[in-house]
PDB file of C-alpha atoms in Angstrom:
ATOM      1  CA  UNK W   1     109.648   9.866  18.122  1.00 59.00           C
ATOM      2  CA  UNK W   2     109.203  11.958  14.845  1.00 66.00           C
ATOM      3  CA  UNK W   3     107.657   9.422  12.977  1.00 62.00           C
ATOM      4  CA  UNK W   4     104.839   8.660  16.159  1.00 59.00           C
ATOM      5  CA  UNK W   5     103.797  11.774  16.160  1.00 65.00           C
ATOM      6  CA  UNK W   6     103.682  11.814  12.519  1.00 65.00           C
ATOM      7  CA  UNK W   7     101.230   8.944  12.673  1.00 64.00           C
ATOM      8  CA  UNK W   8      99.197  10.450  15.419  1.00 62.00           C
ATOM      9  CA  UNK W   9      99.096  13.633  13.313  1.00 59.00           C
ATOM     10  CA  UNK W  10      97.776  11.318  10.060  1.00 57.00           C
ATOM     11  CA  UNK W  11      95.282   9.468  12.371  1.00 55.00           C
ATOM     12  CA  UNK W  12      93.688  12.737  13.823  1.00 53.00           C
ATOM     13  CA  UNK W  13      93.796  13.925  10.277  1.00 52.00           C
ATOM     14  CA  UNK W  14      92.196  11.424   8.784  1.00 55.00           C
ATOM     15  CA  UNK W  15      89.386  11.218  11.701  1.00 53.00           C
ATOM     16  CA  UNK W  16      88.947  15.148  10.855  1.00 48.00           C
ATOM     17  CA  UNK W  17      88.174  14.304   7.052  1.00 49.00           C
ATOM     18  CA  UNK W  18      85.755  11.587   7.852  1.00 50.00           C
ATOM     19  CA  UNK W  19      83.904  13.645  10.367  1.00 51.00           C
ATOM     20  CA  UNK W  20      84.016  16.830   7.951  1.00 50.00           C
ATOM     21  CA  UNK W  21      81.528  14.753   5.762  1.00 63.00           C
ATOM     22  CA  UNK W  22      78.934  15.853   7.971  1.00 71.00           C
ATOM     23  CA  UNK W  23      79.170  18.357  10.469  1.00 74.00           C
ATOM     24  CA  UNK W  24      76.284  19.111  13.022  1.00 72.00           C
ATOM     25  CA  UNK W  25      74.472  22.456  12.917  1.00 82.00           C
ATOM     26  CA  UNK W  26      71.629  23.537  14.311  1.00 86.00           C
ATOM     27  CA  UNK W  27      68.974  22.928  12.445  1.00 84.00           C
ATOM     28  CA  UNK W  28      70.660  19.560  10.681  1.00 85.00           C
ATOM     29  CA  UNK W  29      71.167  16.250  12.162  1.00 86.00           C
ATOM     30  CA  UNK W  30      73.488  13.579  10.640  1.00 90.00           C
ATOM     31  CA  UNK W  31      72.319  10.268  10.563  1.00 91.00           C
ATOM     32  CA  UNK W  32      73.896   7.037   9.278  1.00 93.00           C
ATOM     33  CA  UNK W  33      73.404   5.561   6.010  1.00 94.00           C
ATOM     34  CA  UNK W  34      72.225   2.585   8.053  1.00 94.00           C
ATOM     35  CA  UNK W  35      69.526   4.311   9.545  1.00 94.00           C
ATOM     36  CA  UNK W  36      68.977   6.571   6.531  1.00 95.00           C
ATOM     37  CA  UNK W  37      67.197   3.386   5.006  1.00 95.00           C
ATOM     38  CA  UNK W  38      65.304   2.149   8.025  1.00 95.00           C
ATOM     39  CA  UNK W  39      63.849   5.720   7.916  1.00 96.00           C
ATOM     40  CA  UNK W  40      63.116   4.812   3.965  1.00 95.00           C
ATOM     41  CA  UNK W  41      61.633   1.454   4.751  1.00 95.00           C
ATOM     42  CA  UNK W  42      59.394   3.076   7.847  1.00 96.00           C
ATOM     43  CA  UNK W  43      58.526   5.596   5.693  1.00 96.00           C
ATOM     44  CA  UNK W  44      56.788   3.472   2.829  1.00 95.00           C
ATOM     45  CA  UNK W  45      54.949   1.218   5.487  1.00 96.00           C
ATOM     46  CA  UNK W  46      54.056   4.452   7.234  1.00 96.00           C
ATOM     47  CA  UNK W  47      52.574   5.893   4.140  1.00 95.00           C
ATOM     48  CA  UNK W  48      50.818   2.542   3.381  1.00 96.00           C
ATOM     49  CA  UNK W  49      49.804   2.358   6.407  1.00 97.00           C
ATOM     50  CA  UNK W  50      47.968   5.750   6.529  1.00 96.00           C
ATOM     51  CA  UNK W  51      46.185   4.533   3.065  1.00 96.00           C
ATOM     52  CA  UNK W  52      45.240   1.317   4.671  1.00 97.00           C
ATOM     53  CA  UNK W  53      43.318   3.619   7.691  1.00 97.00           C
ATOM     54  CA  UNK W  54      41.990   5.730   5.074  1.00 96.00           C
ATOM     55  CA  UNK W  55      40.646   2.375   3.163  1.00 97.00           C
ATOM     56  CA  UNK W  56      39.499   0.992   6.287  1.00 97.00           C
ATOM     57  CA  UNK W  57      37.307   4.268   7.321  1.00 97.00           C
ATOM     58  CA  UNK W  58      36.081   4.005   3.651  1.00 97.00           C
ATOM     59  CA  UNK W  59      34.758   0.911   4.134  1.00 97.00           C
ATOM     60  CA  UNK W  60      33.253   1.557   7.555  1.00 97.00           C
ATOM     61  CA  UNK W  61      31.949   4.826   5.988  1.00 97.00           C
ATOM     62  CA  UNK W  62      30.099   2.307   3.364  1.00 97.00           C
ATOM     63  CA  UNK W  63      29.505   0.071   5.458  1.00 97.00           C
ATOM     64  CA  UNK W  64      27.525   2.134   7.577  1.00 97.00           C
ATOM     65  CA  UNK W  65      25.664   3.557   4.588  1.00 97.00           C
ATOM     66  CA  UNK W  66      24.865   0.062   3.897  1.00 97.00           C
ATOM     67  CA  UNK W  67      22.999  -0.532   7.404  1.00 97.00           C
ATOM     68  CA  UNK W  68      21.004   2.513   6.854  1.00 97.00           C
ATOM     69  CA  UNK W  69      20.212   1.505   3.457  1.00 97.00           C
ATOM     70  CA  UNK W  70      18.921  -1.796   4.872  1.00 97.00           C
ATOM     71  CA  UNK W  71      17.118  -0.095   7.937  1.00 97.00           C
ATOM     72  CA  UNK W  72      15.323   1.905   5.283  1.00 97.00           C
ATOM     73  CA  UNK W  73      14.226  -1.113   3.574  1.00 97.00           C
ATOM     74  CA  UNK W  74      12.934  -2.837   6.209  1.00 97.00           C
ATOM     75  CA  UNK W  75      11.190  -0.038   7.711  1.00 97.00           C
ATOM     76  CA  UNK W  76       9.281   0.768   3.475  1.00 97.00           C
ATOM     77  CA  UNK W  77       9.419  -2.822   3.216  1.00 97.00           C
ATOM     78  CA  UNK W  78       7.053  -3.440   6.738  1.00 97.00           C
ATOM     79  CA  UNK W  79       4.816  -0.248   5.885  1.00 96.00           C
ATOM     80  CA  UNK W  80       4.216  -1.735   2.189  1.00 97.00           C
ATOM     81  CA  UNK W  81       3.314  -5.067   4.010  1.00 97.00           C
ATOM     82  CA  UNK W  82       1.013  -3.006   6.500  1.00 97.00           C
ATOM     83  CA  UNK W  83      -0.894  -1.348   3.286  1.00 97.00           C
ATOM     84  CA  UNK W  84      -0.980  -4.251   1.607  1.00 97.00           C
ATOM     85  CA  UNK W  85      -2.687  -5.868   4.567  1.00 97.00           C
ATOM     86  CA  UNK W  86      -5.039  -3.024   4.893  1.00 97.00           C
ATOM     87  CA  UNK W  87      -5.458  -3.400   1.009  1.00 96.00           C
ATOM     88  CA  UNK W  88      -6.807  -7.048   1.269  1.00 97.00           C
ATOM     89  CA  UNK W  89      -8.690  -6.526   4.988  1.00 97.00           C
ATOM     90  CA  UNK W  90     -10.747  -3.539   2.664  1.00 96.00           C
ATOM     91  CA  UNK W  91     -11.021  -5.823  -0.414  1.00 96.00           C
ATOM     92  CA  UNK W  92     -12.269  -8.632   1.291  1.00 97.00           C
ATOM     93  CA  UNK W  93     -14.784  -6.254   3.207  1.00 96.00           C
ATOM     94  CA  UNK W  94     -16.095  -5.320  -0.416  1.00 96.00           C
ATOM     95  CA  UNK W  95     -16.323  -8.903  -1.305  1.00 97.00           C
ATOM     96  CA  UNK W  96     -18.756  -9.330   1.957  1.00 96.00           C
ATOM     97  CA  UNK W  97     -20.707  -6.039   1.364  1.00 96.00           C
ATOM     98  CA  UNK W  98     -20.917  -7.577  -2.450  1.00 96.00           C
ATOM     99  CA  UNK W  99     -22.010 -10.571  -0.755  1.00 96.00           C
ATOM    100  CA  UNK W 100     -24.773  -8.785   1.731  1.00 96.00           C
ATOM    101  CA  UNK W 101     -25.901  -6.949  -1.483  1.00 95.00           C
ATOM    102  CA  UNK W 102     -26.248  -9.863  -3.608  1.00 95.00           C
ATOM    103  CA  UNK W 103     -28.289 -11.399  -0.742  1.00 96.00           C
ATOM    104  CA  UNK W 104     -30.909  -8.008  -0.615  1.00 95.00           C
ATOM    105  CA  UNK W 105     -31.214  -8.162  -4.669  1.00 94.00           C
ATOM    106  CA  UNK W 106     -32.510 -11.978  -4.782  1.00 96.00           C
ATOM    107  CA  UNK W 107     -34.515 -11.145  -1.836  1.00 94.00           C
ATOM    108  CA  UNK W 108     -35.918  -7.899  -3.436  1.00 94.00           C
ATOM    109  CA  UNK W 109     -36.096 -10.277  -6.344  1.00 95.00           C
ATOM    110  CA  UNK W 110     -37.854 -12.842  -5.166  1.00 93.00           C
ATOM    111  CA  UNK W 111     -40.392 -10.413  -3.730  1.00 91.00           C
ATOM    112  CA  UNK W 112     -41.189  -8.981  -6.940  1.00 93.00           C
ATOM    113  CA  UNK W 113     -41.623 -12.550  -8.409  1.00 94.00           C
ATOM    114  CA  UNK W 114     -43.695 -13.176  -5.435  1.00 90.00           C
ATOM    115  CA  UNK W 115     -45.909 -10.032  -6.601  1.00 88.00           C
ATOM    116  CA  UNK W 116     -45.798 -10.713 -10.041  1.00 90.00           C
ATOM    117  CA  UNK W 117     -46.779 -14.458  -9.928  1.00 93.00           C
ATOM    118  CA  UNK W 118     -49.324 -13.714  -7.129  1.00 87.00           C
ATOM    119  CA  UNK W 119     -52.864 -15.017  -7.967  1.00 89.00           C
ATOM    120  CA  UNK W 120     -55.596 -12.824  -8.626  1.00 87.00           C
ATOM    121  CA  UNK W 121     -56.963 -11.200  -5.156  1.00 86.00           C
ATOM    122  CA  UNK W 122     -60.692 -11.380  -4.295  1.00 86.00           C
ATOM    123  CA  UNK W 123     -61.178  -7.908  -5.415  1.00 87.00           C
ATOM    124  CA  UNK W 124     -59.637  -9.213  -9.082  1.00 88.00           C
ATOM    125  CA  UNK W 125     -61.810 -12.170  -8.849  1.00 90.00           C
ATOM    126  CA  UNK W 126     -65.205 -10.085  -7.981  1.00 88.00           C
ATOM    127  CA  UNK W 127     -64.363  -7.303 -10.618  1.00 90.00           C
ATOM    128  CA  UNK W 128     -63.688  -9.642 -13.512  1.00 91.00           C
ATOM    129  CA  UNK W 129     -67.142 -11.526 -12.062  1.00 90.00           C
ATOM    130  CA  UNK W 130     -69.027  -8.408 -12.064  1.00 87.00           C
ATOM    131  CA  UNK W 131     -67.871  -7.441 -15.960  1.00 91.00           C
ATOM    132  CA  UNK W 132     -68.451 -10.971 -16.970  1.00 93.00           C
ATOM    133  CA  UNK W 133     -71.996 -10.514 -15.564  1.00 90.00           C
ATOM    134  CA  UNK W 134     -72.520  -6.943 -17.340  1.00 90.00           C
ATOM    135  CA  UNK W 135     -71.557  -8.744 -20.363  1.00 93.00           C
ATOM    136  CA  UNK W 136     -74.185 -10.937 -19.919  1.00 93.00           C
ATOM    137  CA  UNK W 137     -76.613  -8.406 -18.878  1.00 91.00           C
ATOM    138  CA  UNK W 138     -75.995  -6.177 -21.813  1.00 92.00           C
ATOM    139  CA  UNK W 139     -76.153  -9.198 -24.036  1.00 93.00           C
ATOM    140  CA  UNK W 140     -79.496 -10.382 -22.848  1.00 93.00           C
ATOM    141  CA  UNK W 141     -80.912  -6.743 -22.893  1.00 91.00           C
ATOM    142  CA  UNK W 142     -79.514  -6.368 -26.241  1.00 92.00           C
ATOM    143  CA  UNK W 143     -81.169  -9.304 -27.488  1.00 91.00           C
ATOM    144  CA  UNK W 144     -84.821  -8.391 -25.885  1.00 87.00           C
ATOM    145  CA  UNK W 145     -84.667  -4.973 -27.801  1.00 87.00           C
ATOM    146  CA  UNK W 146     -83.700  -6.572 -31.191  1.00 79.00           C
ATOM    147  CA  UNK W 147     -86.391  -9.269 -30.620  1.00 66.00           C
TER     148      UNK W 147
ATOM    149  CA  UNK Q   1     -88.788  19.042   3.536  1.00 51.00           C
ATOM    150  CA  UNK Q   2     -86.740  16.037   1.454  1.00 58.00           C
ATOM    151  CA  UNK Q   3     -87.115  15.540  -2.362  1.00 67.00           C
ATOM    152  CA  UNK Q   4     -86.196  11.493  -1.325  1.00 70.00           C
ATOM    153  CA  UNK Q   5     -89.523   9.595  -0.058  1.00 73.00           C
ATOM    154  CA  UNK Q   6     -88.155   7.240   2.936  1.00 71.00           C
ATOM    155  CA  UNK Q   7     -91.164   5.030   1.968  1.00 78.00           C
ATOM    156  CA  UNK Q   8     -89.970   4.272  -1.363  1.00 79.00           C
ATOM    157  CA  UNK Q   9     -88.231   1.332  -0.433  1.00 77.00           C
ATOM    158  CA  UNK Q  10     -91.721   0.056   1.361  1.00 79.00           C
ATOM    159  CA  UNK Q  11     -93.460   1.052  -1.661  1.00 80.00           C
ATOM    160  CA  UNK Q  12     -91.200  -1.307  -4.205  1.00 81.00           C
ATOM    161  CA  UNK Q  13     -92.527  -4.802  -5.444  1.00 86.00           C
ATOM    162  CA  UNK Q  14     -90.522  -7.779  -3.481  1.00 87.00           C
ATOM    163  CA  UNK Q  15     -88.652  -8.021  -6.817  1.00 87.00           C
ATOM    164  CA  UNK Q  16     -87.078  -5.201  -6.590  1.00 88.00           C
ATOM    165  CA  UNK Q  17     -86.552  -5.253  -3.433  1.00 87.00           C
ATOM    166  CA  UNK Q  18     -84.490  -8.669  -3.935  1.00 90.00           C
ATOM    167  CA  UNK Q  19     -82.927  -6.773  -6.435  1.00 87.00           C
ATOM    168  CA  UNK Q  20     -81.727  -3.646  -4.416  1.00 88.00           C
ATOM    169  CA  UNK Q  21     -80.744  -5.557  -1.677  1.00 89.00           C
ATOM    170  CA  UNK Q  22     -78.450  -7.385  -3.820  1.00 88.00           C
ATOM    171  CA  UNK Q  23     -77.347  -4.401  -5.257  1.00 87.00           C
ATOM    172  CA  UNK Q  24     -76.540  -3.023  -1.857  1.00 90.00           C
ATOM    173  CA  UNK Q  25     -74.871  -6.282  -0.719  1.00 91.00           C
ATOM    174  CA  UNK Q  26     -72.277  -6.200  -4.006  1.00 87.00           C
ATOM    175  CA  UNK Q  27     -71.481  -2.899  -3.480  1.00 89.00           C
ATOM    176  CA  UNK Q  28     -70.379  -3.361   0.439  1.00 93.00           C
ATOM    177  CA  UNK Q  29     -68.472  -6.698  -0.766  1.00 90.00           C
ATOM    178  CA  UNK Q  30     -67.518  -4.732  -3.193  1.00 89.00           C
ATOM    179  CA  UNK Q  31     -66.072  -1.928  -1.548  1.00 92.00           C
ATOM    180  CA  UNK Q  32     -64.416  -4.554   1.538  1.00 92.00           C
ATOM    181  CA  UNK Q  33     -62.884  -6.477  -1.329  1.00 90.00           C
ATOM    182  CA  UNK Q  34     -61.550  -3.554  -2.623  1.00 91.00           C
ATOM    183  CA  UNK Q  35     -60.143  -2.095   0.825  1.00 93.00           C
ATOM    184  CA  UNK Q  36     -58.869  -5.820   1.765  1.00 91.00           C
ATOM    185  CA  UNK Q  37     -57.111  -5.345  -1.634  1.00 90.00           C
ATOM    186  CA  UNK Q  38     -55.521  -2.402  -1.090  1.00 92.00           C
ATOM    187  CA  UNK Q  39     -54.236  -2.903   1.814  1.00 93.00           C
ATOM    188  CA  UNK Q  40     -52.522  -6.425   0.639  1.00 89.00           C
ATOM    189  CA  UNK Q  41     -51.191  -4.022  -2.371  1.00 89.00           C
ATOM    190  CA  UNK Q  42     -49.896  -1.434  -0.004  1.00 93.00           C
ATOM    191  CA  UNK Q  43     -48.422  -3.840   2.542  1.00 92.00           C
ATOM    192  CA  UNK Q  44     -46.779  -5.773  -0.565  1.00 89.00           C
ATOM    193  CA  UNK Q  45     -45.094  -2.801  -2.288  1.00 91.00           C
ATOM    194  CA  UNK Q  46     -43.861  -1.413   1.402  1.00 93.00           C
ATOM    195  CA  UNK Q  47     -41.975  -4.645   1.583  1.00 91.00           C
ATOM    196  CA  UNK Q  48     -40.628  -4.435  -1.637  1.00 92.00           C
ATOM    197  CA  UNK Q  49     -39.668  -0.546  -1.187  1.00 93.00           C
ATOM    198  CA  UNK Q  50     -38.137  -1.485   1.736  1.00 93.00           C
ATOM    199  CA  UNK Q  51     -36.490  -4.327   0.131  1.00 93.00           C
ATOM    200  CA  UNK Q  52     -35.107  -2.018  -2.925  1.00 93.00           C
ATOM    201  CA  UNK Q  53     -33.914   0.597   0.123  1.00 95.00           C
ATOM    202  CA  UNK Q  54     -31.855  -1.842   1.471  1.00 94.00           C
ATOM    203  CA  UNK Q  55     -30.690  -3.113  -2.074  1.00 94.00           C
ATOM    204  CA  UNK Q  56     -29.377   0.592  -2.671  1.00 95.00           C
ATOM    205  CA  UNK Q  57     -28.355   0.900   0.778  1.00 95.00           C
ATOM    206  CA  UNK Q  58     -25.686  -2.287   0.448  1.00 95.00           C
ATOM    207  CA  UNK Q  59     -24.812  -0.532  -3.041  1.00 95.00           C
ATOM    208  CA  UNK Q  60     -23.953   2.456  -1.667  1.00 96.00           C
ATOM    209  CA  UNK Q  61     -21.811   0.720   1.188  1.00 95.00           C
ATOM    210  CA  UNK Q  62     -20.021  -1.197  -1.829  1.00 95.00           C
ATOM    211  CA  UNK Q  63     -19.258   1.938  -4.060  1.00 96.00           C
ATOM    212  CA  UNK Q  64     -17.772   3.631  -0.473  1.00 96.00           C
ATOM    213  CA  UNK Q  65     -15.546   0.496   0.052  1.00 95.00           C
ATOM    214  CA  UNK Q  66     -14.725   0.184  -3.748  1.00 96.00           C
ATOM    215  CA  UNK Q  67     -13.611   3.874  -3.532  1.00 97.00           C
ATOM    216  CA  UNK Q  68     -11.786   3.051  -0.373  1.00 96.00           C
ATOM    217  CA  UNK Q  69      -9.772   0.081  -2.100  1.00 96.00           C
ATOM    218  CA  UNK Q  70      -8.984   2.413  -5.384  1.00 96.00           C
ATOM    219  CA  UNK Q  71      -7.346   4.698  -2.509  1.00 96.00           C
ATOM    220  CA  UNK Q  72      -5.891   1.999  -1.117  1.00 96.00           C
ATOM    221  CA  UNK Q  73      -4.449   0.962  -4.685  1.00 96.00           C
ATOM    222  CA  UNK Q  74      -2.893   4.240  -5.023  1.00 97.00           C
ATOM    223  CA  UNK Q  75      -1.243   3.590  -1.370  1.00 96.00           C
ATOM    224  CA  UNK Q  76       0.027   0.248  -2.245  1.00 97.00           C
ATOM    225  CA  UNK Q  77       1.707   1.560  -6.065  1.00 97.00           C
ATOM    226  CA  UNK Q  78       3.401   4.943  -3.445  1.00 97.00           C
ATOM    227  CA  UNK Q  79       4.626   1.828  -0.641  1.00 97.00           C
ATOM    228  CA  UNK Q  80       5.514  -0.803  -3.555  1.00 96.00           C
ATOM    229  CA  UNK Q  81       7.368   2.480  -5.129  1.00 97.00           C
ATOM    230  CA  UNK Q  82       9.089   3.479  -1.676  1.00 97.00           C
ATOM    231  CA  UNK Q  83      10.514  -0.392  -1.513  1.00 97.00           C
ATOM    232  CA  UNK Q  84      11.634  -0.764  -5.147  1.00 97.00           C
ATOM    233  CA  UNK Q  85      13.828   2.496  -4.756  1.00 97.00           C
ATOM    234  CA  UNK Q  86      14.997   1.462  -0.669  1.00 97.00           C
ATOM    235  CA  UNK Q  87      16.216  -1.976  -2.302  1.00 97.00           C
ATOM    236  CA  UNK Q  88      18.039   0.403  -5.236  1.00 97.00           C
ATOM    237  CA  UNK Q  89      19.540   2.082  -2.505  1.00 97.00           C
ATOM    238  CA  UNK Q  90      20.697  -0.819  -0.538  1.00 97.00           C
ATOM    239  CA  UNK Q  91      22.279  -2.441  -3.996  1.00 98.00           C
ATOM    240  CA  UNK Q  92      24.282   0.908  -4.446  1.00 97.00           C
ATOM    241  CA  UNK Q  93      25.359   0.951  -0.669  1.00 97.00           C
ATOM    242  CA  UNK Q  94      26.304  -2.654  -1.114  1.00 97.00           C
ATOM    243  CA  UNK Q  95      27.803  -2.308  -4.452  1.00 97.00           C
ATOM    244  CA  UNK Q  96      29.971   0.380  -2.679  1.00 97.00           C
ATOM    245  CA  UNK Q  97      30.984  -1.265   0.382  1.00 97.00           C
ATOM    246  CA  UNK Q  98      32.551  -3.789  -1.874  1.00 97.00           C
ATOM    247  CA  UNK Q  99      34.445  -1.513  -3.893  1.00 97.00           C
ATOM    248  CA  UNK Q 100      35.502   0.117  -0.612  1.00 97.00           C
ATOM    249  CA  UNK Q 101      36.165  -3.430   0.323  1.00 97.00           C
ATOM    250  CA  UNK Q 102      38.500  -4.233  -2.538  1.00 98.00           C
ATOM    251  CA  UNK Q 103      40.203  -1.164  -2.339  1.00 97.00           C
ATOM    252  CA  UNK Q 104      41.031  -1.557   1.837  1.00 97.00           C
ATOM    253  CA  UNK Q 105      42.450  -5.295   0.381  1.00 97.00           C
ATOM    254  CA  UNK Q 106      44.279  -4.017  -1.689  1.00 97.00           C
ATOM    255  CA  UNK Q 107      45.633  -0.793   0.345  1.00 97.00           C
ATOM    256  CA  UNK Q 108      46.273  -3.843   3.373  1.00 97.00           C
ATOM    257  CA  UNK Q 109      47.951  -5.966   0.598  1.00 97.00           C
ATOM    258  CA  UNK Q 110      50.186  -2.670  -0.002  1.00 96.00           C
ATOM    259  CA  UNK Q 111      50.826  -2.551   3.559  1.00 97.00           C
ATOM    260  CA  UNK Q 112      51.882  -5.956   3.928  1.00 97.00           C
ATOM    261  CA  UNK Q 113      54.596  -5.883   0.914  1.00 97.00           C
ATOM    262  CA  UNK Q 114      55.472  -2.920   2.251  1.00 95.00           C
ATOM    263  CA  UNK Q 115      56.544  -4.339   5.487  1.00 96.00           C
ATOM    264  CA  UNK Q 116      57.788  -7.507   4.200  1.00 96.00           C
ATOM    265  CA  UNK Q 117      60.139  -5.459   1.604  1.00 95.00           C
ATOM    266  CA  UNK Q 118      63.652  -5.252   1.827  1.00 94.00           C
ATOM    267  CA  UNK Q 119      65.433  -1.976   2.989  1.00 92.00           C
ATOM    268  CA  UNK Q 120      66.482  -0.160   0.485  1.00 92.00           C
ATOM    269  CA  UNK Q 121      70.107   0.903   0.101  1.00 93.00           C
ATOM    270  CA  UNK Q 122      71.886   3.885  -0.805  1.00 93.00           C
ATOM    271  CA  UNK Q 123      69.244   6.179   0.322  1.00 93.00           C
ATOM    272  CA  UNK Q 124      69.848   9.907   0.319  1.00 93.00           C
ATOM    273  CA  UNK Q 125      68.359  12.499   1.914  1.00 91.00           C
ATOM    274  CA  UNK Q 126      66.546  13.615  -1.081  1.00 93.00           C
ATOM    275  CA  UNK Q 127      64.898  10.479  -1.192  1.00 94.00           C
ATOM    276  CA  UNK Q 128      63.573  10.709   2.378  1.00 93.00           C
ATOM    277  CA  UNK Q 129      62.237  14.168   1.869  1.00 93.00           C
ATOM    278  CA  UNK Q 130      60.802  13.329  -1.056  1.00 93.00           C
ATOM    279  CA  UNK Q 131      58.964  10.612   0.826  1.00 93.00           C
ATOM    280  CA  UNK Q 132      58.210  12.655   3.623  1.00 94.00           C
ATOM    281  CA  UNK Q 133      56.434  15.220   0.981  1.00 93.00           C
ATOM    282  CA  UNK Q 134      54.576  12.127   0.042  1.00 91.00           C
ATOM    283  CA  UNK Q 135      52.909  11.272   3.182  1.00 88.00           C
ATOM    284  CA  UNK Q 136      52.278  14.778   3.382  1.00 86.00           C
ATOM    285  CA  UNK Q 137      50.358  14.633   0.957  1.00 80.00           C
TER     286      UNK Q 137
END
């Protein structure tokens, strides 16, 4: 009988020490060592999880940034092709108004040819008569008076 | 009373009378040639004004248009400008989208070791705080 309740007294003992090695408060929990490294393990794919998020809104951040950098291209890239356009459509109207002008100068050109090569008029024609007759005249009368 | 006889012509030999008649006919023919003339001269230069006016006319048009082209010069260099530095931009956004790229690869390859790792043993509770201070962090 002595020695059964000497073992009881051991084995309630010996469950005292084991439990002494952490004794519940408030404010502390005790956990195994079991789940003491599940919590470990959790942690570090916690933590790179929350850097993989971060990453991730990075790159939509960027990505985003990206679009916008391409919107703005499109829209300078389809103005630049509108003043371009407008560039040529006025260059090629200076070509025609060359054109038209060219046209007026060989016509004004060709007028003034027309009035420089024009043959003598009637007027001409009688006035250069009429001196050529004077000539004469003042030749002959010349002539009587020295004779 | 006239100083001018009007019989003087009557009183004139036929000769002369020939003579002033002619006289009188080359100075009309004279005079219509010389009206005829002008009137050729002054329909021929209003032609040719009219001609030059539409000469300077068309020149003026082209100097407006070649002014409106060096304008539109100076709006094509401002556009061409606008483009060059929109395509600079979109090589920096793109240039940073990869880095951000790489760096969510890598931060996912992190991850995934993470997860595929082991437990660790022996873990103390100074280890999980100090890992909880991390993700503080």
């Amino acid at each position: 009988m002595k020695v059964l309740i000497s073992i009881a007294i051991l084995l309630l003992a010996s469950s005292a020490i084991v439990r002494g090695q952490c004794t519940a408060s408030v404010g502390f929990v005790c956990i195994t060592q079991t789940q003491s490294n599940r919590i470990a393990k959790d942690l570090d794919e916690l933590k790179a999880a929350r850097d993989l998020i971060v990453k991730l809104k990075a790159v939509d951040a960027a990505t985003d940034v990206e679009r916008m950098a391409w919107k703005n291209y499109q829209g300078f890239t389809e103005a630049a092709i509108a003043v371009l356009q407008k560039g040529i459509a006025d260059r090629e109207a200076v070509i025609a108004l060359q054109q038209k002008a060219l046209e007026l100068y060989a016509t004004l050109v060709d007028r003034l040819t027309a009035e420089i090569n024009k043959p003598k008029t009637a007027w001409q024609k009688f006035i250069t008569t009429l001196r050529d007759i004077a000539l004469l005249a003042g030749g002959i009368a010349i002539g009587r008076a020295g004779l | 009373m006239s100083m001018i006889d009007p019989n003087i012509f009557e009183r004139q030999s036929p000769a002369i009378k020939v003579g002033i008649l002619c006289v009188a006919f080359l100075v009309l023919l004279g005079f219509v040639l010389f009206v005829v003339d002008q009137c050729d001269s002054k329909i021929a230069h209003s032609k040719i004004d009219k001609a030059r006016a539409n000469v300077n006319a068309a020149l003026e048009q082209v100097n407006a248009a070649k002014a409106t082209v060096a304008n539109d010069r100076v709006d094509e260099a401002v556009a061409l400008d606008h483009v060059k530095s929109a395509a600079n931009d979109v090589i920096t956004a793109s240039n940073a989208t990869d880095d951000a790229k790489a760096q969510a690869n890598a931060a996912l390859a992190n991850y995934n070791a993470a997860v595929a790792a082991k437990q660790p043993t022996g873990t103390t509770a100074e280890d999980l705080q100090r890992k909880l201070d991390a993700l503080d962090q």
